[in-house]
JSON list of C-alpha atoms in Angstrom, two decimals:
[
{"chain": "Z", "resi": 1, "resn": "LYS", "atom": "CA", "xyz": [120.64, -24.92, -155.88]},
{"chain": "Z", "resi": 2, "resn": "ARG", "atom": "CA", "xyz": [124.16, -24.59, -156.35]},
{"chain": "Z", "resi": 3, "resn": "GLN", "atom": "CA", "xyz": [123.61, -21.27, -158.26]},
{"chain": "Z", "resi": 4, "resn": "ALA", "atom": "CA", "xyz": [121.74, -19.74, -155.28]},
{"chain": "Z", "resi": 5, "resn": "ARG", "atom": "CA", "xyz": [124.30, -20.76, -152.43]},
{"chain": "Z", "resi": 6, "resn": "ASP", "atom": "CA", "xyz": [126.26, -17.44, -152.39]},
{"chain": "Z", "resi": 7, "resn": "ILE", "atom": "CA", "xyz": [123.39, -15.49, -153.19]},
{"chain": "Z", "resi": 8, "resn": "VAL", "atom": "CA", "xyz": [121.31, -16.73, -150.24]},
{"chain": "Z", "resi": 9, "resn": "GLU", "atom": "CA", "xyz": [124.03, -16.40, -147.70]},
{"chain": "Z", "resi": 10, "resn": "GLU", "atom": "CA", "xyz": [124.72, -12.90, -148.67]},
{"chain": "Z", "resi": 11, "resn": "GLU", "atom": "CA", "xyz": [121.03, -11.88, -148.62]},
{"chain": "Z", "resi": 12, "resn": "VAL", "atom": "CA", "xyz": [120.60, -13.56, -145.21]},
{"chain": "Z", "resi": 13, "resn": "LYS", "atom": "CA", "xyz": [123.77, -11.94, -143.94]},
{"chain": "Z", "resi": 14, "resn": "ARG", "atom": "CA", "xyz": [122.26, -8.64, -145.01]},
{"chain": "Z", "resi": 15, "resn": "ALA", "atom": "CA", "xyz": [118.99, -9.35, -143.24]},
{"chain": "Z", "resi": 16, "resn": "LYS", "atom": "CA", "xyz": [120.96, -10.07, -139.91]},
{"chain": "Z", "resi": 17, "resn": "GLU", "atom": "CA", "xyz": [123.02, -6.97, -140.29]},
{"chain": "Z", "resi": 18, "resn": "ALA", "atom": "CA", "xyz": [119.80, -5.05, -140.77]},
{"chain": "Z", "resi": 19, "resn": "GLY", "atom": "CA", "xyz": [118.60, -6.38, -137.32]},
{"chain": "Z", "resi": 20, "resn": "SER", "atom": "CA", "xyz": [116.12, -8.93, -138.62]},
{"chain": "Z", "resi": 21, "resn": "LYS", "atom": "CA", "xyz": [115.80, -11.99, -136.86]},
{"chain": "Z", "resi": 22, "resn": "GLY", "atom": "CA", "xyz": [114.11, -15.53, -137.45]},
{"chain": "Z", "resi": 23, "resn": "ILE", "atom": "CA", "xyz": [115.47, -15.94, -140.81]},
{"chain": "Z", "resi": 24, "resn": "PHE", "atom": "CA", "xyz": [117.29, -19.32, -141.64]},
{"chain": "Z", "resi": 25, "resn": "TYR", "atom": "CA", "xyz": [118.45, -21.03, -144.79]},
{"chain": "Z", "resi": 26, "resn": "VAL", "atom": "CA", "xyz": [119.79, -24.24, -146.37]},
{"chain": "Z", "resi": 27, "resn": "THR", "atom": "CA", "xyz": [122.26, -23.88, -149.15]},
{"chain": "Z", "resi": 28, "resn": "PHE", "atom": "CA", "xyz": [123.52, -27.53, -149.49]},
{"chain": "Z", "resi": 29, "resn": "ARG", "atom": "CA", "xyz": [121.62, -30.75, -149.86]},
{"chain": "Z", "resi": 30, "resn": "TRP", "atom": "CA", "xyz": [118.16, -30.90, -147.91]},
{"chain": "Z", "resi": 31, "resn": "ILE", "atom": "CA", "xyz": [118.24, -33.63, -145.15]},
{"chain": "Z", "resi": 32, "resn": "GLY", "atom": "CA", "xyz": [115.31, -35.71, -145.22]},
{"chain": "Z", "resi": 33, "resn": "GLY", "atom": "CA", "xyz": [113.42, -35.48, -142.06]},
{"chain": "Z", "resi": 34, "resn": "THR", "atom": "CA", "xyz": [114.45, -31.85, -141.31]},
{"chain": "Z", "resi": 35, "resn": "PHE", "atom": "CA", "xyz": [110.74, -30.85, -140.71]},
{"chain": "Z", "resi": 36, "resn": "THR", "atom": "CA", "xyz": [109.06, -34.28, -140.53]},
{"chain": "Z", "resi": 37, "resn": "ASN", "atom": "CA", "xyz": [111.45, -35.49, -137.78]},
{"chain": "Z", "resi": 38, "resn": "PHE", "atom": "CA", "xyz": [112.67, -32.19, -136.42]},
{"chain": "Z", "resi": 39, "resn": "PRO", "atom": "CA", "xyz": [113.26, -33.28, -132.91]},
{"chain": "Z", "resi": 40, "resn": "GLU", "atom": "CA", "xyz": [115.62, -36.14, -134.04]},
{"chain": "Z", "resi": 41, "resn": "VAL", "atom": "CA", "xyz": [117.36, -33.99, -136.67]},
{"chain": "Z", "resi": 42, "resn": "SER", "atom": "CA", "xyz": [117.68, -31.03, -134.20]},
{"chain": "Z", "resi": 43, "resn": "LYS", "atom": "CA", "xyz": [120.03, -32.97, -132.12]},
{"chain": "Z", "resi": 44, "resn": "ASN", "atom": "CA", "xyz": [122.56, -32.47, -134.61]},
{"chain": "Z", "resi": 45, "resn": "PHE", "atom": "CA", "xyz": [122.12, -28.70, -134.14]},
{"chain": "Z", "resi": 46, "resn": "LYS", "atom": "CA", "xyz": [123.07, -29.25, -130.43]},
{"chain": "Z", "resi": 47, "resn": "LYS", "atom": "CA", "xyz": [126.15, -31.63, -131.47]},
{"chain": "Z", "resi": 48, "resn": "LEU", "atom": "CA", "xyz": [127.56, -28.78, -133.72]},
{"chain": "Z", "resi": 49, "resn": "ALA", "atom": "CA", "xyz": [127.17, -26.13, -131.05]},
{"chain": "Z", "resi": 50, "resn": "LYS", "atom": "CA", "xyz": [129.16, -28.56, -128.60]},
{"chain": "Z", "resi": 51, "resn": "LEU", "atom": "CA", "xyz": [131.84, -29.14, -131.22]},
{"chain": "Z", "resi": 52, "resn": "ASN", "atom": "CA", "xyz": [132.22, -25.46, -131.79]},
{"chain": "Z", "resi": 53, "resn": "GLU", "atom": "CA", "xyz": [132.39, -24.66, -128.34]},
{"chain": "Z", "resi": 54, "resn": "PHE", "atom": "CA", "xyz": [134.96, -27.58, -127.85]},
{"chain": "Z", "resi": 55, "resn": "LEU", "atom": "CA", "xyz": [137.21, -26.79, -130.62]},
{"chain": "Z", "resi": 56, "resn": "SER", "atom": "CA", "xyz": [137.43, -23.24, -129.56]},
{"chain": "Z", "resi": 57, "resn": "SER", "atom": "CA", "xyz": [138.38, -24.12, -126.16]},
{"chain": "Z", "resi": 58, "resn": "GLU", "atom": "CA", "xyz": [142.11, -23.86, -124.68]},
{"chain": "Z", "resi": 59, "resn": "THR", "atom": "CA", "xyz": [141.89, -27.43, -123.17]},
{"chain": "Z", "resi": 60, "resn": "LYS", "atom": "CA", "xyz": [141.34, -29.53, -126.33]},
{"chain": "Z", "resi": 61, "resn": "ASN", "atom": "CA", "xyz": [145.01, -29.82, -127.12]},
{"chain": "Z", "resi": 62, "resn": "THR", "atom": "CA", "xyz": [145.59, -31.25, -123.51]},
{"chain": "Z", "resi": 63, "resn": "ASP", "atom": "CA", "xyz": [142.90, -33.68, -123.39]},
{"chain": "Z", "resi": 64, "resn": "TYR", "atom": "CA", "xyz": [143.08, -35.11, -126.94]},
{"chain": "Z", "resi": 65, "resn": "THR", "atom": "CA", "xyz": [145.60, -36.06, -129.49]},
{"chain": "Z", "resi": 66, "resn": "LYS", "atom": "CA", "xyz": [146.07, -34.20, -132.73]},
{"chain": "Z", "resi": 67, "resn": "ARG", "atom": "CA", "xyz": [144.47, -36.97, -134.65]},
{"chain": "Z", "resi": 68, "resn": "GLU", "atom": "CA", "xyz": [141.42, -37.02, -132.22]},
{"chain": "Z", "resi": 69, "resn": "ILE", "atom": "CA", "xyz": [141.13, -33.18, -132.71]},
{"chain": "Z", "resi": 70, "resn": "LEU", "atom": "CA", "xyz": [141.43, -33.59, -136.47]},
{"chain": "Z", "resi": 71, "resn": "LEU", "atom": "CA", "xyz": [138.41, -36.12, -136.48]},
{"chain": "Z", "resi": 72, "resn": "PHE", "atom": "CA", "xyz": [136.36, -33.59, -134.32]},
{"chain": "Z", "resi": 73, "resn": "GLU", "atom": "CA", "xyz": [137.22, -30.84, -136.73]},
{"chain": "Z", "resi": 74, "resn": "ARG", "atom": "CA", "xyz": [135.98, -33.01, -139.83]},
{"chain": "Z", "resi": 75, "resn": "GLU", "atom": "CA", "xyz": [132.78, -33.88, -138.02]},
{"chain": "Z", "resi": 76, "resn": "LYS", "atom": "CA", "xyz": [132.33, -30.37, -137.24]},
{"chain": "Z", "resi": 77, "resn": "GLU", "atom": "CA", "xyz": [132.71, -29.34, -140.67]},
{"chain": "Z", "resi": 78, "resn": "LYS", "atom": "CA", "xyz": [130.44, -32.05, -142.07]},
{"chain": "Z", "resi": 79, "resn": "LEU", "atom": "CA", "xyz": [127.66, -30.89, -139.68]},
{"chain": "Z", "resi": 80, "resn": "ARG", "atom": "CA", "xyz": [128.26, -27.20, -140.39]},
{"chain": "Z", "resi": 81, "resn": "ILE", "atom": "CA", "xyz": [127.90, -27.76, -144.17]},
{"chain": "Z", "resi": 82, "resn": "PHE", "atom": "CA", "xyz": [124.30, -29.24, -143.75]},
{"chain": "Z", "resi": 83, "resn": "TYR", "atom": "CA", "xyz": [123.06, -27.44, -140.67]},
{"chain": "Z", "resi": 84, "resn": "GLU", "atom": "CA", "xyz": [124.95, -24.06, -140.32]},
{"chain": "Z", "resi": 85, "resn": "GLY", "atom": "CA", "xyz": [121.95, -22.14, -141.68]},
{"chain": "Z", "resi": 86, "resn": "ILE", "atom": "CA", "xyz": [119.37, -23.67, -139.41]},
{"chain": "Z", "resi": 87, "resn": "ALA", "atom": "CA", "xyz": [121.48, -24.41, -136.35]},
{"chain": "Z", "resi": 88, "resn": "ALA", "atom": "CA", "xyz": [119.63, -21.80, -134.22]},
{"chain": "Z", "resi": 89, "resn": "LEU", "atom": "CA", "xyz": [116.21, -22.98, -135.33]},
{"chain": "Z", "resi": 90, "resn": "ASP", "atom": "CA", "xyz": [114.24, -24.23, -132.23]},
{"chain": "Z", "resi": 91, "resn": "ARG", "atom": "CA", "xyz": [111.10, -25.03, -133.86]},
{"chain": "Z", "resi": 92, "resn": "LEU", "atom": "CA", "xyz": [109.50, -25.41, -137.30]},
{"chain": "Z", "resi": 93, "resn": "PRO", "atom": "CA", "xyz": [109.40, -22.27, -139.16]},
{"chain": "Z", "resi": 94, "resn": "ASP", "atom": "CA", "xyz": [106.18, -20.61, -140.36]},
{"chain": "Z", "resi": 95, "resn": "ALA", "atom": "CA", "xyz": [107.06, -20.72, -143.91]},
{"chain": "Z", "resi": 96, "resn": "LEU", "atom": "CA", "xyz": [109.54, -21.94, -146.45]},
{"chain": "Z", "resi": 97, "resn": "VAL", "atom": "CA", "xyz": [110.99, -20.23, -149.46]},
{"chain": "Z", "resi": 98, "resn": "ILE", "atom": "CA", "xyz": [112.29, -22.74, -152.20]},
{"chain": "Z", "resi": 99, "resn": "LEU", "atom": "CA", "xyz": [114.54, -21.62, -154.98]},
{"chain": "Z", "resi": 100, "resn": "GLY", "atom": "CA", "xyz": [113.94, -24.33, -157.39]},
{"chain": "Z", "resi": 101, "resn": "THR", "atom": "CA", "xyz": [110.94, -26.46, -156.52]},
{"chain": "Z", "resi": 102, "resn": "GLN", "atom": "CA", "xyz": [111.50, -28.97, -158.98]},
{"chain": "Z", "resi": 103, "resn": "HIS", "atom": "CA", "xyz": [114.95, -29.83, -157.61]},
{"chain": "Z", "resi": 104, "resn": "GLU", "atom": "CA", "xyz": [113.86, -29.62, -153.90]},
{"chain": "Z", "resi": 105, "resn": "ALA", "atom": "CA", "xyz": [110.81, -31.81, -153.99]},
{"chain": "Z", "resi": 106, "resn": "THR", "atom": "CA", "xyz": [111.63, -33.35, -150.54]},
{"chain": "Z", "resi": 107, "resn": "ALA", "atom": "CA", "xyz": [111.61, -29.94, -148.86]},
{"chain": "Z", "resi": 108, "resn": "VAL", "atom": "CA", "xyz": [108.43, -28.98, -150.60]},
{"chain": "Z", "resi": 109, "resn": "GLN", "atom": "CA", "xyz": [106.75, -32.11, -149.53]},
{"chain": "Z", "resi": 110, "resn": "GLU", "atom": "CA", "xyz": [107.95, -31.70, -145.89]},
{"chain": "Z", "resi": 111, "resn": "ALA", "atom": "CA", "xyz": [106.55, -28.31, -145.73]},
{"chain": "Z", "resi": 112, "resn": "VAL", "atom": "CA", "xyz": [103.20, -29.32, -146.99]},
{"chain": "Z", "resi": 113, "resn": "SER", "atom": "CA", "xyz": [103.07, -32.40, -144.57]},
{"chain": "Z", "resi": 114, "resn": "ASN", "atom": "CA", "xyz": [103.54, -29.93, -141.87]},
{"chain": "Z", "resi": 115, "resn": "LYS", "atom": "CA", "xyz": [101.14, -27.42, -143.20]},
{"chain": "Z", "resi": 116, "resn": "LEU", "atom": "CA", "xyz": [103.76, -24.63, -143.65]},
{"chain": "Z", "resi": 117, "resn": "LYS", "atom": "CA", "xyz": [103.34, -21.62, -146.04]},
{"chain": "Z", "resi": 118, "resn": "THR", "atom": "CA", "xyz": [105.55, -21.99, -148.96]},
{"chain": "Z", "resi": 119, "resn": "VAL", "atom": "CA", "xyz": [106.99, -19.56, -151.40]},
{"chain": "Z", "resi": 120, "resn": "GLY", "atom": "CA", "xyz": [108.57, -21.08, -154.46]},
{"chain": "Z", "resi": 121, "resn": "VAL", "atom": "CA", "xyz": [110.51, -20.15, -157.56]},
{"chain": "Z", "resi": 122, "resn": "VAL", "atom": "CA", "xyz": [108.56, -22.21, -160.33]},
{"chain": "Z", "resi": 123, "resn": "ASP", "atom": "CA", "xyz": [110.33, -23.12, -163.62]},
{"chain": "Z", "resi": 124, "resn": "THR", "atom": "CA", "xyz": [108.65, -24.36, -166.64]},
{"chain": "Z", "resi": 125, "resn": "ASN", "atom": "CA", "xyz": [109.28, -28.00, -165.58]},
{"chain": "Z", "resi": 126, "resn": "ALA", "atom": "CA", "xyz": [107.85, -27.69, -162.08]},
{"chain": "Z", "resi": 127, "resn": "ASP", "atom": "CA", "xyz": [104.37, -28.21, -160.61]},
{"chain": "Z", "resi": 128, "resn": "PRO", "atom": "CA", "xyz": [103.00, -25.00, -159.04]},
{"chain": "Z", "resi": 129, "resn": "SER", "atom": "CA", "xyz": [99.89, -26.55, -157.36]},
{"chain": "Z", "resi": 130, "resn": "LYS", "atom": "CA", "xyz": [101.86, -27.69, -154.38]},
{"chain": "Z", "resi": 131, "resn": "ILE", "atom": "CA", "xyz": [103.21, -23.79, -153.76]},
{"chain": "Z", "resi": 132, "resn": "ASP", "atom": "CA", "xyz": [101.22, -21.48, -151.85]},
{"chain": "Z", "resi": 133, "resn": "TYR", "atom": "CA", "xyz": [102.87, -18.54, -153.51]},
{"chain": "Z", "resi": 134, "resn": "PRO", "atom": "CA", "xyz": [104.51, -19.39, -156.76]},
{"chain": "Z", "resi": 135, "resn": "ILE", "atom": "CA", "xyz": [106.86, -17.34, -158.63]},
{"chain": "Z", "resi": 136, "resn": "PRO", "atom": "CA", "xyz": [107.36, -18.15, -162.33]},
{"chain": "Z", "resi": 137, "resn": "ALA", "atom": "CA", "xyz": [110.85, -17.63, -163.16]},
{"chain": "Z", "resi": 138, "resn": "ASN", "atom": "CA", "xyz": [114.05, -19.44, -164.52]},
{"chain": "Z", "resi": 139, "resn": "ASP", "atom": "CA", "xyz": [115.55, -21.02, -161.34]},
{"chain": "Z", "resi": 140, "resn": "ASP", "atom": "CA", "xyz": [118.75, -21.59, -163.18]},
{"chain": "Z", "resi": 141, "resn": "ALA", "atom": "CA", "xyz": [119.54, -17.90, -163.85]},
{"chain": "Z", "resi": 142, "resn": "VAL", "atom": "CA", "xyz": [121.64, -16.26, -161.32]},
{"chain": "Z", "resi": 143, "resn": "GLY", "atom": "CA", "xyz": [120.25, -12.90, -162.17]},
{"chain": "Z", "resi": 144, "resn": "SER", "atom": "CA", "xyz": [116.80, -14.11, -161.45]},
{"chain": "Z", "resi": 145, "resn": "ILE", "atom": "CA", "xyz": [117.66, -15.75, -158.38]},
{"chain": "Z", "resi": 146, "resn": "LYS", "atom": "CA", "xyz": [119.30, -12.68, -157.05]},
{"chain": "Z", "resi": 147, "resn": "LEU", "atom": "CA", "xyz": [116.47, -10.31, -158.15]},
{"chain": "Z", "resi": 148, "resn": "ILE", "atom": "CA", "xyz": [113.94, -12.50, -156.38]},
{"chain": "Z", "resi": 149, "resn": "THR", "atom": "CA", "xyz": [115.98, -13.45, -153.26]},
{"chain": "Z", "resi": 150, "resn": "SER", "atom": "CA", "xyz": [116.77, -9.62, -152.82]},
{"chain": "Z", "resi": 151, "resn": "TYR", "atom": "CA", "xyz": [113.19, -8.58, -153.25]},
{"chain": "Z", "resi": 152, "resn": "LEU", "atom": "CA", "xyz": [112.01, -11.20, -150.71]},
{"chain": "Z", "resi": 153, "resn": "VAL", "atom": "CA", "xyz": [114.81, -10.19, -148.07]},
{"chain": "Z", "resi": 154, "resn": "ASP", "atom": "CA", "xyz": [113.91, -6.33, -148.51]},
{"chain": "Z", "resi": 155, "resn": "ALA", "atom": "CA", "xyz": [110.23, -7.21, -147.79]},
{"chain": "Z", "resi": 156, "resn": "TRP", "atom": "CA", "xyz": [111.49, -9.37, -144.62]},
{"chain": "Z", "resi": 157, "resn": "ILE", "atom": "CA", "xyz": [113.38, -6.46, -143.57]},
{"chain": "Z", "resi": 158, "resn": "GLU", "atom": "CA", "xyz": [110.64, -3.97, -143.89]},
{"chain": "Z", "resi": 159, "resn": "GLY", "atom": "CA", "xyz": [108.18, -6.42, -142.08]},
{"chain": "Z", "resi": 160, "resn": "SER", "atom": "CA", "xyz": [110.88, -6.76, -139.40]},
{"chain": "Z", "resi": 161, "resn": "LYS", "atom": "CA", "xyz": [111.06, -3.02, -138.86]},
{"chain": "Z", "resi": 162, "resn": "ILE", "atom": "CA", "xyz": [107.21, -2.72, -138.76]},
{"chain": "Z", "resi": 163, "resn": "GLU", "atom": "CA", "xyz": [106.99, -5.80, -136.26]},
{"chain": "Z", "resi": 164, "resn": "ALA", "atom": "CA", "xyz": [109.73, -4.17, -133.94]},
{"chain": "Z", "resi": 165, "resn": "LYS", "atom": "CA", "xyz": [107.77, -0.92, -134.02]},
{"chain": "Z", "resi": 166, "resn": "ASN", "atom": "CA", "xyz": [104.33, -2.35, -133.53]},
{"chain": "Z", "resi": 167, "resn": "ARG", "atom": "CA", "xyz": [105.99, -4.29, -130.62]},
{"chain": "Z", "resi": 168, "resn": "GLU", "atom": "CA", "xyz": [107.44, -1.17, -129.08]},
{"chain": "Z", "resi": 169, "resn": "ILE", "atom": "CA", "xyz": [103.81, 0.50, -129.22]},
{"chain": "Z", "resi": 170, "resn": "GLN", "atom": "CA", "xyz": [102.46, -2.65, -127.77]},
{"chain": "Z", "resi": 171, "resn": "ILE", "atom": "CA", "xyz": [105.08, -2.69, -124.81]},
{"chain": "Z", "resi": 172, "resn": "LYS", "atom": "CA", "xyz": [104.29, 1.13, -124.11]},
{"chain": "Z", "resi": 173, "resn": "GLN", "atom": "CA", "xyz": [100.58, 0.46, -124.08]},
{"chain": "Z", "resi": 174, "resn": "GLU", "atom": "CA", "xyz": [100.85, -2.43, -121.84]},
{"chain": "Z", "resi": 175, "resn": "GLU", "atom": "CA", "xyz": [103.08, -0.46, -119.39]},
{"chain": "Z", "resi": 176, "resn": "LYS", "atom": "CA", "xyz": [100.41, 2.29, -119.59]},
{"chain": "Z", "resi": 177, "resn": "GLU", "atom": "CA", "xyz": [97.68, -0.15, -118.74]},
{"chain": "Z", "resi": 178, "resn": "LYS", "atom": "CA", "xyz": [99.73, -1.69, -116.05]},
{"chain": "Z", "resi": 179, "resn": "VAL", "atom": "CA", "xyz": [100.43, 1.61, -114.38]},
{"chain": "Z", "resi": 180, "resn": "ALA", "atom": "CA", "xyz": [96.69, 2.69, -114.63]},
{"chain": "Z", "resi": 181, "resn": "ARG", "atom": "CA", "xyz": [95.83, -0.65, -112.98]},
{"chain": "Z", "resi": 182, "resn": "GLU", "atom": "CA", "xyz": [98.27, -0.01, -110.07]},
{"chain": "Z", "resi": 183, "resn": "ARG", "atom": "CA", "xyz": [96.93, 3.42, -109.60]},
{"chain": "Z", "resi": 184, "resn": "ALA", "atom": "CA", "xyz": [93.35, 2.21, -109.53]},
{"chain": "Z", "resi": 185, "resn": "ALA", "atom": "CA", "xyz": [94.05, -0.51, -107.09]},
{"chain": "Z", "resi": 186, "resn": "GLU", "atom": "CA", "xyz": [95.91, 2.17, -104.91]},
{"chain": "Z", "resi": 187, "resn": "GLU", "atom": "CA", "xyz": [92.93, 4.44, -104.96]},
{"chain": "Z", "resi": 188, "resn": "LYS", "atom": "CA", "xyz": [90.51, 1.56, -104.03]},
{"chain": "Z", "resi": 189, "resn": "LEU", "atom": "CA", "xyz": [92.72, 0.43, -101.31]},
{"chain": "Z", "resi": 190, "resn": "LYS", "atom": "CA", "xyz": [92.96, 4.03, -100.01]},
{"chain": "Z", "resi": 191, "resn": "LYS", "atom": "CA", "xyz": [89.26, 4.50, -100.38]},
{"chain": "Z", "resi": 192, "resn": "GLU", "atom": "CA", "xyz": [88.68, 1.12, -98.54]},
{"chain": "Z", "resi": 193, "resn": "THR", "atom": "CA", "xyz": [91.05, 2.03, -95.76]},
{"chain": "Z", "resi": 194, "resn": "GLU", "atom": "CA", "xyz": [89.40, 5.31, -95.20]},
{"chain": "Z", "resi": 195, "resn": "GLU", "atom": "CA", "xyz": [85.82, 3.65, -95.01]},
{"chain": "Z", "resi": 196, "resn": "ILE", "atom": "CA", "xyz": [87.22, 1.36, -92.33]},
{"chain": "Z", "resi": 197, "resn": "ARG", "atom": "CA", "xyz": [88.72, 4.08, -90.33]},
{"chain": "Z", "resi": 198, "resn": "LYS", "atom": "CA", "xyz": [85.72, 6.19, -90.59]},
{"chain": "Z", "resi": 199, "resn": "LYS", "atom": "CA", "xyz": [83.70, 3.15, -89.26]},
{"chain": "Z", "resi": 200, "resn": "GLN", "atom": "CA", "xyz": [86.28, 2.67, -86.33]},
{"chain": "Z", "resi": 201, "resn": "ARG", "atom": "CA", "xyz": [86.02, 6.45, -85.52]},
{"chain": "Z", "resi": 202, "resn": "GLU", "atom": "CA", "xyz": [82.27, 6.16, -85.60]},
{"chain": "Z", "resi": 203, "resn": "ASN", "atom": "CA", "xyz": [82.02, 3.16, -83.36]},
{"chain": "Z", "resi": 204, "resn": "THR", "atom": "CA", "xyz": [84.51, 4.74, -80.94]},
{"chain": "Z", "resi": 205, "resn": "SER", "atom": "CA", "xyz": [82.49, 8.04, -80.67]},
{"chain": "Z", "resi": 206, "resn": "ALA", "atom": "CA", "xyz": [79.35, 6.09, -80.26]},
{"chain": "Z", "resi": 207, "resn": "ARG", "atom": "CA", "xyz": [80.76, 3.84, -77.43]},
{"chain": "Z", "resi": 208, "resn": "ILE", "atom": "CA", "xyz": [82.22, 7.13, -75.74]},
{"chain": "Z", "resi": 209, "resn": "GLU", "atom": "CA", "xyz": [78.75, 8.78, -76.23]},
{"chain": "Z", "resi": 210, "resn": "ASP", "atom": "CA", "xyz": [76.99, 5.87, -74.99]},
{"chain": "Z", "resi": 211, "resn": "LYS", "atom": "CA", "xyz": [79.21, 5.55, -71.95]},
{"chain": "Z", "resi": 212, "resn": "PHE", "atom": "CA", "xyz": [78.67, 9.19, -70.73]},
{"chain": "Z", "resi": 213, "resn": "THR", "atom": "CA", "xyz": [74.84, 9.59, -71.77]},
{"chain": "Z", "resi": 214, "resn": "LYS", "atom": "CA", "xyz": [73.47, 6.57, -70.09]},
{"chain": "Z", "resi": 215, "resn": "PRO", "atom": "CA", "xyz": [72.27, 7.00, -66.48]},
{"chain": "Z", "resi": 216, "resn": "ASP", "atom": "CA", "xyz": [74.08, 4.83, -63.90]},
{"chain": "Z", "resi": 217, "resn": "ILE", "atom": "CA", "xyz": [70.98, 2.89, -62.50]},
{"chain": "Z", "resi": 218, "resn": "LYS", "atom": "CA", "xyz": [71.77, 1.02, -59.31]},
{"chain": "Z", "resi": 219, "resn": "GLN", "atom": "CA", "xyz": [69.17, -1.31, -57.73]},
{"chain": "Z", "resi": 220, "resn": "ASP", "atom": "CA", "xyz": [68.20, -0.99, -53.98]},
{"chain": "Z", "resi": 221, "resn": "LYS", "atom": "CA", "xyz": [68.90, -3.94, -52.12]}
]
């Protein structure tokens, strides 16, 4: 919703500055097929990235006219408006938060079709039955949107910290288990090598003993 644009962008920025990853947003019109036709729509993400790279290069002024560059900039701006917040999305998300489910029916339907979890601000004129986690609130009030969005982003940041900590513990545990496996393999190899050498020594001793203890029997012709 228009009332939520600045709030959403500010809160997402806050989440990223806190080190959280995997959070995306759409603050302009939802493009139909964003989820249901993701492979095709995501081509625009790559196109936007290429235009950004090209327009920031030093060779653009030598290879193209000012008019051509202006057309490229207009195309980039159009793509930026629609896709900037999701341009880094390389797969469908696990969940979708909708600030105003009645106004974003297409987004809700695409999320439901792809079996994504949905969290939605549901006003009195909206149907909460399609939302997994409905939040009854006035989706036209800036204060309401700010409160809910801030709360959700706080939870996301906290969850990201917990996930990072758990991942760190997991990595340390995996490294510990790896070292233990390597030591066990070394001990096993060492033991097997000692057993082989022991058998070799025993065989050598047996041959020497056999050579010097057996009588030399000669047959008379």
